[in-house]
Every structure is written in structure tokens, then in C-alpha cells.
mmCIF file of C-alpha atoms and ligand atoms in Angstrom:
data_model
loop_
_atom_site.group_PDB
_atom_site.id
_atom_site.type_symbol
_atom_site.label_atom_id
_atom_site.label_comp_id
_atom_site.label_asym_id
_atom_site.label_seq_id
_atom_site.Cartn_x
_atom_site.Cartn_y
_atom_site.Cartn_z
ATOM 1 C CA MET A 1 112.105 135.536 85.255
ATOM 2 C CA LYS A 2 112.603 139.289 85.222
ATOM 3 C CA MET A 3 114.881 140.773 87.858
ATOM 4 C CA ARG A 4 112.103 142.991 89.163
ATOM 5 C CA THR A 5 109.850 139.939 89.697
ATOM 6 C CA VAL A 6 112.638 138.115 91.518
ATOM 7 C CA ILE A 7 113.204 141.057 93.831
ATOM 8 C CA ALA A 8 109.472 141.318 94.447
ATOM 9 C CA LEU A 9 109.287 137.629 95.304
ATOM 10 C CA ILE A 10 112.249 137.842 97.668
ATOM 11 C CA ALA A 11 110.692 140.850 99.349
ATOM 12 C CA LEU A 12 107.426 138.950 99.701
ATOM 13 C CA ALA A 13 109.175 135.909 101.143
ATOM 14 C CA LEU A 14 111.046 138.052 103.674
ATOM 15 C CA ALA A 15 107.901 139.912 104.634
ATOM 16 C CA SER A 16 105.876 136.757 105.116
ATOM 17 C CA GLY A 17 108.763 135.133 106.978
ATOM 18 C CA THR A 18 108.696 137.782 109.606
ATOM 19 C CA GLY A 19 104.966 138.467 109.540
ATOM 20 C CA SER A 20 102.555 136.893 111.963
ATOM 21 C CA GLU A 21 100.538 135.254 109.185
ATOM 22 C CA ALA A 22 103.215 132.866 107.987
ATOM 23 C CA ARG A 23 103.888 130.185 110.532
ATOM 24 C CA ALA A 24 105.590 126.885 109.974
ATOM 25 C CA ALA A 25 103.557 123.825 110.848
ATOM 26 C CA ILE A 26 103.701 122.863 114.540
ATOM 27 C CA LYS A 27 106.096 119.930 114.881
ATOM 28 C CA VAL A 28 104.383 117.350 117.073
ATOM 29 C CA ILE A 29 106.013 114.185 118.356
ATOM 30 C CA THR A 30 103.849 111.568 120.048
ATOM 31 C CA SER A 31 104.873 108.434 121.907
ATOM 32 C CA THR A 32 102.302 106.228 120.132
ATOM 33 C CA GLU A 33 100.551 106.078 116.768
ATOM 34 C CA ASP A 34 97.118 106.333 118.433
ATOM 35 C CA LEU A 35 98.025 109.784 119.718
ATOM 36 C CA ALA A 36 99.582 110.734 116.364
ATOM 37 C CA ALA A 37 96.327 109.770 114.612
ATOM 38 C CA LEU A 38 94.301 111.944 116.999
ATOM 39 C CA VAL A 39 96.704 114.888 116.603
ATOM 40 C CA LYS A 40 96.330 114.595 112.801
ATOM 41 C CA GLU A 41 92.544 114.679 113.127
ATOM 42 C CA ILE A 42 92.665 118.010 114.942
ATOM 43 C CA GLY A 43 95.853 119.572 113.578
ATOM 44 C CA GLY A 44 95.324 118.866 109.862
ATOM 45 C CA ASP A 45 97.896 120.673 107.734
ATOM 46 C CA LYS A 46 98.822 123.076 110.531
ATOM 47 C CA VAL A 47 100.910 120.311 112.128
ATOM 48 C CA THR A 48 103.448 117.694 111.204
ATOM 49 C CA VAL A 49 103.200 114.693 113.473
ATOM 50 C CA GLU A 50 105.358 111.668 114.043
ATOM 51 C CA SER A 51 105.113 108.836 116.532
ATOM 52 C CA LEU A 52 108.212 107.379 118.191
ATOM 53 C CA ALA A 53 106.723 103.914 118.822
ATOM 54 C CA LYS A 54 105.108 101.936 116.017
ATOM 55 C CA GLY A 55 101.629 100.539 116.508
ATOM 56 C CA TYR A 56 102.872 96.958 116.215
ATOM 57 C CA GLN A 57 105.320 97.396 119.109
ATOM 58 C CA ASP A 58 104.615 96.827 122.805
ATOM 59 C CA PRO A 59 104.304 100.449 123.999
ATOM 60 C CA HIS A 60 105.699 99.507 127.419
ATOM 61 C CA PHE A 61 108.968 98.264 125.943
ATOM 62 C CA VAL A 62 110.120 100.276 122.957
ATOM 63 C CA GLU A 63 113.716 100.119 121.799
ATOM 64 C CA ALA A 64 115.084 103.630 122.126
ATOM 65 C CA LYS A 65 116.875 104.810 119.003
ATOM 66 C CA PRO A 66 119.327 107.753 118.808
ATOM 67 C CA SER A 67 117.046 109.278 116.139
ATOM 68 C CA PHE A 68 114.326 109.644 118.803
ATOM 69 C CA VAL A 69 116.483 112.176 120.682
ATOM 70 C CA LEU A 70 116.925 114.235 117.525
ATOM 71 C CA LYS A 71 113.184 114.188 116.843
ATOM 72 C CA LEU A 72 112.440 115.274 120.412
ATOM 73 C CA ASN A 73 115.027 118.018 120.143
ATOM 74 C CA GLY A 74 113.184 119.577 117.215
ATOM 75 C CA ALA A 75 109.672 119.109 118.604
ATOM 76 C CA ASP A 76 107.287 122.007 119.299
ATOM 77 C CA LEU A 77 104.968 119.676 121.202
ATOM 78 C CA LEU A 78 105.286 116.245 122.806
ATOM 79 C CA VAL A 79 102.141 114.216 123.487
ATOM 80 C CA VAL A 80 102.392 111.122 125.706
ATOM 81 C CA VAL A 81 99.937 108.459 126.913
ATOM 82 C CA GLY A 82 101.170 108.814 130.505
ATOM 83 C CA ARG A 83 100.211 106.634 133.504
ATOM 84 C CA GLU A 84 103.763 105.248 133.215
ATOM 85 C CA LEU A 85 103.062 103.528 129.879
ATOM 86 C CA GLU A 86 106.324 104.958 128.487
ATOM 87 C CA GLN A 87 108.198 104.853 131.804
ATOM 88 C CA GLY A 88 110.595 102.140 130.587
ATOM 89 C CA TRP A 89 112.001 104.047 127.633
ATOM 90 C CA LEU A 90 110.882 107.660 127.120
ATOM 91 C CA PRO A 91 112.002 109.746 130.177
ATOM 92 C CA PRO A 92 115.789 109.562 129.494
ATOM 93 C CA LEU A 93 115.188 110.473 125.843
ATOM 94 C CA ILE A 94 113.234 113.579 126.863
ATOM 95 C CA THR A 95 116.107 114.592 129.159
ATOM 96 C CA GLN A 96 118.720 113.952 126.467
ATOM 97 C CA SER A 97 116.740 115.977 123.914
ATOM 98 C CA ARG A 98 117.773 119.191 125.732
ATOM 99 C CA ASN A 99 114.492 120.669 124.576
ATOM 100 C CA ALA A 100 113.319 122.696 127.569
ATOM 101 C CA LYS A 101 109.804 123.240 126.192
ATOM 102 C CA ILE A 102 108.841 119.556 126.083
ATOM 103 C CA GLN A 103 110.026 118.498 129.531
ATOM 104 C CA PRO A 104 107.263 116.960 131.698
ATOM 105 C CA GLY A 105 105.109 119.692 133.141
ATOM 106 C CA GLY A 106 106.290 122.190 130.521
ATOM 107 C CA THR A 107 103.984 124.230 128.323
ATOM 108 C CA ASN A 108 104.691 122.127 125.231
ATOM 109 C CA TYR A 109 104.192 118.755 126.928
ATOM 110 C CA LEU A 110 100.799 117.094 126.930
ATOM 111 C CA ASP A 111 100.002 114.058 129.073
ATOM 112 C CA ALA A 112 96.844 112.769 127.368
ATOM 113 C CA SER A 113 95.768 110.778 130.435
ATOM 114 C CA THR A 114 95.043 113.827 132.565
ATOM 115 C CA THR A 115 91.520 114.285 131.192
ATOM 116 C CA ALA A 116 90.811 110.627 130.331
ATOM 117 C CA LYS A 117 88.714 108.081 132.201
ATOM 118 C CA ILE A 118 91.247 105.757 133.845
ATOM 119 C CA LEU A 119 90.397 102.253 135.069
ATOM 120 C CA ASP A 120 92.217 99.775 137.348
ATOM 121 C CA ILE A 121 93.613 102.475 139.633
ATOM 122 C CA PRO A 122 95.346 100.492 142.395
ATOM 123 C CA THR A 123 93.968 100.924 145.891
ATOM 124 C CA GLY A 124 96.972 99.571 147.780
ATOM 125 C CA GLN A 125 100.549 100.554 147.194
ATOM 126 C CA ILE A 126 101.867 99.108 143.941
ATOM 127 C CA THR A 127 105.340 99.813 142.674
ATOM 128 C CA ARG A 128 107.144 98.795 139.538
ATOM 129 C CA ALA A 129 109.500 96.819 141.754
ATOM 130 C CA MET A 130 106.725 94.247 141.987
ATOM 131 C CA GLY A 131 106.892 93.969 138.187
ATOM 132 C CA ASP A 132 103.465 95.452 137.571
ATOM 133 C CA VAL A 133 103.719 97.887 134.673
ATOM 134 C CA HIS A 134 100.375 99.539 135.522
ATOM 135 C CA PRO A 135 101.117 101.141 138.892
ATOM 136 C CA GLN A 136 99.078 104.288 138.143
ATOM 137 C CA GLY A 137 95.982 102.734 136.664
ATOM 138 C CA ASN A 138 95.460 101.221 133.250
ATOM 139 C CA PRO A 139 97.353 103.149 130.561
ATOM 140 C CA HIS A 140 95.517 101.513 127.617
ATOM 141 C CA TYR A 141 92.632 103.943 128.034
ATOM 142 C CA TRP A 142 92.605 105.109 124.365
ATOM 143 C CA LEU A 143 90.600 101.947 123.569
ATOM 144 C CA ASP A 144 87.460 103.701 124.832
ATOM 145 C CA PRO A 145 86.100 106.017 122.087
ATOM 146 C CA GLY A 146 84.905 108.368 124.858
ATOM 147 C CA ASN A 147 88.538 108.752 125.835
ATOM 148 C CA GLY A 148 89.422 109.332 122.176
ATOM 149 C CA ARG A 149 87.053 112.293 122.328
ATOM 150 C CA ARG A 150 88.669 113.536 125.569
ATOM 151 C CA ILE A 151 92.182 113.206 124.128
ATOM 152 C CA ALA A 152 91.101 115.056 120.960
ATOM 153 C CA LYS A 153 89.735 117.895 123.116
ATOM 154 C CA ALA A 154 92.980 118.117 125.106
ATOM 155 C CA VAL A 155 94.936 118.192 121.825
ATOM 156 C CA GLN A 156 92.640 120.912 120.469
ATOM 157 C CA ASP A 157 93.173 123.025 123.593
ATOM 158 C CA LYS A 158 96.944 122.570 123.456
ATOM 159 C CA LEU A 159 97.260 123.337 119.724
ATOM 160 C CA THR A 160 95.030 126.384 120.173
ATOM 161 C CA ALA A 161 97.250 127.632 123.004
ATOM 162 C CA LEU A 162 100.344 127.166 120.824
ATOM 163 C CA SER A 163 98.778 128.771 117.744
ATOM 164 C CA PRO A 164 95.828 130.981 118.751
ATOM 165 C CA ASN A 165 95.378 132.304 115.213
ATOM 166 C CA ASP A 166 94.391 128.792 114.093
ATOM 167 C CA ALA A 167 91.745 128.368 116.809
ATOM 168 C CA ALA A 168 88.843 128.327 114.338
ATOM 169 C CA TYR A 169 90.600 125.811 112.101
ATOM 170 C CA PHE A 170 91.242 123.417 115.008
ATOM 171 C CA ALA A 171 87.678 123.884 116.303
ATOM 172 C CA GLN A 172 86.217 123.062 112.890
ATOM 173 C CA ARG A 173 88.302 119.881 112.616
ATOM 174 C CA ALA A 174 87.481 118.889 116.210
ATOM 175 C CA GLY A 175 83.778 119.286 115.448
ATOM 176 C CA ASP A 176 84.096 117.148 112.333
ATOM 177 C CA PHE A 177 86.025 114.450 114.213
ATOM 178 C CA ASP A 178 83.492 114.469 117.026
ATOM 179 C CA LYS A 179 80.667 113.944 114.546
ATOM 180 C CA ARG A 180 82.394 111.023 112.815
ATOM 181 C CA LEU A 181 83.323 109.504 116.178
ATOM 182 C CA GLY A 182 79.705 109.749 117.343
ATOM 183 C CA GLU A 183 78.547 107.929 114.204
ATOM 184 C CA GLY A 184 81.238 105.316 114.806
ATOM 185 C CA GLU A 185 80.109 104.781 118.398
ATOM 186 C CA LYS A 186 76.548 104.106 117.196
ATOM 187 C CA ARG A 187 77.839 101.678 114.544
ATOM 188 C CA TRP A 188 80.109 99.811 116.996
ATOM 189 C CA GLN A 189 77.512 99.605 119.764
ATOM 190 C CA ALA A 190 74.931 98.226 117.317
ATOM 191 C CA ALA A 191 77.392 95.610 116.034
ATOM 192 C CA MET A 192 78.389 94.496 119.550
ATOM 193 C CA ALA A 193 74.897 94.614 121.097
ATOM 194 C CA PRO A 194 74.127 90.900 120.479
ATOM 195 C CA TYR A 195 77.274 89.845 122.368
ATOM 196 C CA LYS A 196 76.931 91.718 125.679
ATOM 197 C CA GLY A 197 78.565 89.802 128.520
ATOM 198 C CA LEU A 198 80.701 87.640 126.227
ATOM 199 C CA LYS A 199 83.485 85.984 128.214
ATOM 200 C CA VAL A 200 87.029 86.341 126.900
ATOM 201 C CA VAL A 201 90.604 86.006 128.134
ATOM 202 C CA THR A 202 93.251 88.527 127.070
ATOM 203 C CA TYR A 203 97.040 88.236 127.139
ATOM 204 C CA HIS A 204 97.852 91.624 128.675
ATOM 205 C CA ARG A 205 95.449 93.984 130.443
ATOM 206 C CA SER A 206 95.105 96.126 127.320
ATOM 207 C CA TRP A 207 91.350 95.962 126.982
ATOM 208 C CA PRO A 208 89.511 96.981 130.184
ATOM 209 C CA ASN A 209 88.194 100.238 128.671
ATOM 210 C CA PHE A 210 87.209 98.497 125.437
ATOM 211 C CA ALA A 211 85.523 95.684 127.395
ATOM 212 C CA ASP A 212 83.628 98.185 129.550
ATOM 213 C CA VAL A 213 82.299 100.138 126.588
ATOM 214 C CA PHE A 214 81.426 97.185 124.361
ATOM 215 C CA GLY A 215 80.208 94.735 126.994
ATOM 216 C CA LEU A 216 82.932 92.086 127.038
ATOM 217 C CA ASN A 217 83.529 90.141 130.237
ATOM 218 C CA VAL A 218 87.292 89.616 130.653
ATOM 219 C CA VAL A 219 87.564 86.628 133.006
ATOM 220 C CA GLY A 220 91.345 86.190 133.011
ATOM 221 C CA TYR A 221 94.747 87.071 131.599
ATOM 222 C CA VAL A 222 97.574 85.000 130.144
ATOM 223 C CA GLU A 223 100.002 87.214 132.096
ATOM 224 C CA PRO A 224 99.702 86.716 135.862
ATOM 225 C CA LYS A 225 100.301 90.479 136.278
ATOM 226 C CA PRO A 226 100.756 93.256 133.692
ATOM 227 C CA GLY A 227 104.292 92.907 132.355
ATOM 228 C CA ILE A 228 104.966 89.533 134.033
ATOM 229 C CA PRO A 229 105.408 86.610 131.588
ATOM 230 C CA PRO A 230 103.070 83.614 131.958
ATOM 231 C CA SER A 231 104.148 80.932 134.469
ATOM 232 C CA PRO A 232 103.200 77.224 134.350
ATOM 233 C CA ALA A 233 101.195 77.504 137.590
ATOM 234 C CA HIS A 234 99.202 80.489 136.347
ATOM 235 C CA GLN A 235 98.677 78.787 132.983
ATOM 236 C CA LEU A 236 97.136 75.758 134.733
ATOM 237 C CA THR A 237 94.768 77.860 136.869
ATOM 238 C CA LEU A 238 93.714 79.872 133.830
ATOM 239 C CA THR A 239 93.113 76.738 131.741
ATOM 240 C CA GLN A 240 90.867 75.269 134.449
ATOM 241 C CA GLU A 241 88.948 78.527 134.828
ATOM 242 C CA MET A 242 88.421 78.866 131.068
ATOM 243 C CA LYS A 243 87.091 75.287 130.857
ATOM 244 C CA ARG A 244 84.769 75.903 133.802
ATOM 245 C CA GLN A 245 83.381 79.092 132.252
ATOM 246 C CA GLY A 246 83.373 77.873 128.638
ATOM 247 C CA VAL A 247 85.609 80.708 127.360
ATOM 248 C CA LYS A 248 86.203 80.383 123.614
ATOM 249 C CA LEU A 249 88.368 83.393 122.790
ATOM 250 C CA ILE A 250 91.871 84.478 123.829
ATOM 251 C CA LEU A 251 92.711 87.984 122.600
ATOM 252 C CA VAL A 252 96.433 88.479 122.036
ATOM 253 C CA GLU A 253 98.206 91.723 121.224
ATOM 254 C CA PRO A 254 100.374 91.344 118.055
ATOM 255 C CA TYR A 255 103.688 91.725 119.930
ATOM 256 C CA PHE A 256 103.364 88.737 122.273
ATOM 257 C CA ASP A 257 104.700 85.233 121.724
ATOM 258 C CA LEU A 258 101.894 82.887 120.728
ATOM 259 C CA GLN A 259 103.328 79.722 122.281
ATOM 260 C CA THR A 260 101.506 79.945 125.629
ATOM 261 C CA PRO A 261 98.197 81.234 124.214
ATOM 262 C CA ASN A 262 98.263 78.428 121.606
ATOM 263 C CA LYS A 263 98.900 75.836 124.317
ATOM 264 C CA ILE A 264 96.007 77.176 126.418
ATOM 265 C CA ALA A 265 93.809 77.212 123.311
ATOM 266 C CA ARG A 266 94.619 73.555 122.575
ATOM 267 C CA ASP A 267 93.883 72.556 126.181
ATOM 268 C CA THR A 268 90.580 74.458 126.373
ATOM 269 C CA GLY A 269 89.214 74.311 122.812
ATOM 270 C CA ALA A 270 89.375 78.106 122.645
ATOM 271 C CA ARG A 271 90.688 80.129 119.732
ATOM 272 C CA VAL A 272 93.548 82.641 119.740
ATOM 273 C CA LEU A 273 92.623 85.949 118.124
ATOM 274 C CA VAL A 274 95.485 88.368 117.437
ATOM 275 C CA MET A 275 93.863 91.794 117.748
ATOM 276 C CA PRO A 276 95.760 95.093 117.377
ATOM 277 C CA PRO A 277 95.251 97.546 120.263
ATOM 278 C CA SER A 278 96.807 100.435 118.335
ATOM 279 C CA VAL A 279 96.683 102.414 115.125
ATOM 280 C CA GLY A 280 99.501 101.042 112.930
ATOM 281 C CA GLY A 281 99.183 97.592 114.534
ATOM 282 C CA VAL A 282 98.250 96.320 111.083
ATOM 283 C CA LYS A 283 98.548 98.217 107.827
ATOM 284 C CA ASP A 284 94.778 98.567 107.327
ATOM 285 C CA VAL A 285 94.468 100.590 110.530
ATOM 286 C CA GLN A 286 95.797 104.102 109.976
ATOM 287 C CA THR A 287 93.182 106.224 111.766
ATOM 288 C CA TYR A 288 91.564 106.166 115.198
ATOM 289 C CA LEU A 289 88.156 105.244 113.770
ATOM 290 C CA GLN A 290 89.628 102.471 111.621
ATOM 291 C CA LEU A 291 91.049 100.884 114.783
ATOM 292 C CA PHE A 292 87.559 100.250 116.203
ATOM 293 C CA ASP A 293 86.040 99.286 112.832
ATOM 294 C CA TYR A 294 88.823 96.764 112.293
ATOM 295 C CA ASP A 295 88.863 95.260 115.799
ATOM 296 C CA ILE A 296 85.089 94.966 116.094
ATOM 297 C CA ASN A 297 84.842 93.282 112.683
ATOM 298 C CA LEU A 298 87.633 90.901 113.625
ATOM 299 C CA LEU A 299 86.060 90.124 116.980
ATOM 300 C CA ILE A 300 82.578 89.489 115.601
ATOM 301 C CA SER A 301 83.921 87.194 112.862
ATOM 302 C CA ALA A 302 85.776 85.174 115.514
ATOM 303 C CA ILE A 303 82.719 85.055 117.798
ATOM 304 C CA LYS A 304 80.622 83.679 114.943
ATOM 305 C CA GLU A 305 83.253 81.138 113.891
ATOM 306 C CA THR A 306 83.885 79.774 117.393
ATOM 307 C CA GLY A 307 80.357 79.840 118.748
ATOM 308 C CA ALA A 308 81.798 81.985 121.544
ATOM 309 C CA ALA A 309 78.476 83.810 121.906
ATOM 310 C CA ALA A 310 77.300 80.928 124.099
ATOM 311 C CA ALA A 311 79.947 81.772 126.737
ATOM 312 C CA ARG A 312 78.015 84.398 128.686
HETATM 313 ZN ZN1 ZN B 1 99.912 97.633 129.749
#
């Protein structure tokens, strides 16, 4: 390369480095892979995004790694599920990150629950001291595609505020996502329409939004309370109730021990269905839309195989 060309290139690099047109991608850290998938939809190649928790982990109880602090330290934006989902592991990491921008309430912190439709909001006083890990309403709200749309909008607004010059780019991607999500909603509603009112039991209270949208009737839980392991007394009551109501399906999140669900299944003639509630829960689910396609396919196959459709 000629010296003159090299100098020209250096000059160009310096100019673009200081100019307003050349911006590094926005570094986004999310607590969960569901949020990371939604950020990718809107942010495209204007962002880099990484989730701290993996989709196959229980998002209430994630093992904090020292590398998380480093990632938070370098983040331009932190997106969390909120409603105390991450209360057991994330707050000290945010403090230790010494990144002033991403502290709760800061300009570069986004609590995705603030614009979402939240179910199971307690009426009485509930504290974590009672062991309930859902003291501020149900934090598994991303399992309603309508909430996926609301989260995507909040992400779009936040990214636009951080990088106003990319507003049109984010708006175009948001529009495209919204269109694909709308088509997905039609597809999923059509697939689930024959099974409205289907009775199921779930391990944890991960599915109230999903059940609401797709017409499942959740009649009980393997956990006596969110975050409280199953007890023999509760197991007995649940078994009797499932027999009485003819429940044929027990949905279990991939990170729970199958011993109790299997025992209940044997005693009731029901089937255990391990169903991922998050992107990354299984390797075939890498996008927000794939999560619903995968789960609804899985669910319908199990309904057909067990004859669960009769339990309504
Ligand atoms: Zn939960």
C-alpha cells in the first residue's frame, strides 16, 4: 500500500472516529434470553446483546458469576424482566458493576415490566419472607405475545433515546417484528382454538399469561407456592384434585426435578410434559416467535397423544 493511501486511510479513520456518523454498536446486557431475543429484533446490527441467564436456567435462581459484573460494567443498556424475578441474584451485581448509567431508575436501565400486562398482582401483603417469589405480580409475563409487543415497543423507545440518529432503522425493524408477531398470533390462536378450556397442572406459576391468551385452564401447581418445593401434603391434595377433574397434562419447566411430577403422573394417569418457558430453553428455540411455535406444537402433540382434550 502506498504511503499516501495509508495516511488517507488513517485520516479517514480518525475523522469517522470523532464524527457523529460513526458510532459503535450499543452494548446491551439483558437478564434473560427472552429479552435478548426481543432486543435483537429491534436493535439489529446497531446493538450487541448478551443475556446473563441462560434460557434453560430458573430465572429466579441464577448462579452469579464474576464475569457478569464485568459485562455489566461495560454495558450501555441493561434490560431486566423486573417484578422481582431477578431479585435473588442481580441487584448486588448491578451495584458491583460500578456502572452509574445502568443502576435501577437510571437512563440506561429498562425494566420491561413497566408497560406489560401483569397478572396475579397480590391483593394482601405478600413478602418474600413468606417464600413466595412473586410478591409483585407474576414476572413470567413475556409468555403473552401481546406483552412481547409491549416489550419490543419499550426497547424501541429506549434504543431510540440512546441513539436518535438510528430512529428510522429501529422503527423499520419494530414494524417488521410487529407484522411477523401478528401473523404468529393468528397461527397460534388457530392451532389452539380446538382446545379452549383444557385443564392442565403446571409445576411453577410460569404460565398464567400463556394460559390466558391461549385458553388453558390451570387447575393446580406442583409447587404449593411460587418458589416453595412440593410437600407430601400438597402432593396428595393435588393428586386427588387432578383425578377428580380428569387432568391429563403436567407442564414442567426444564429446570425442575422430575421426581414429584413423575410420581403425580403415575398416581393420576397424567403425562409430564417438559415445556421451555424461555428462548434458549432448548436449542431449537432461538427467537421470540420460535418459542411460541415450539411450545404450541409440543403442547398439541401431547394433547393428542394423551386424549387430554376431554379434560375440559
Ligand atoms: Zn416465577
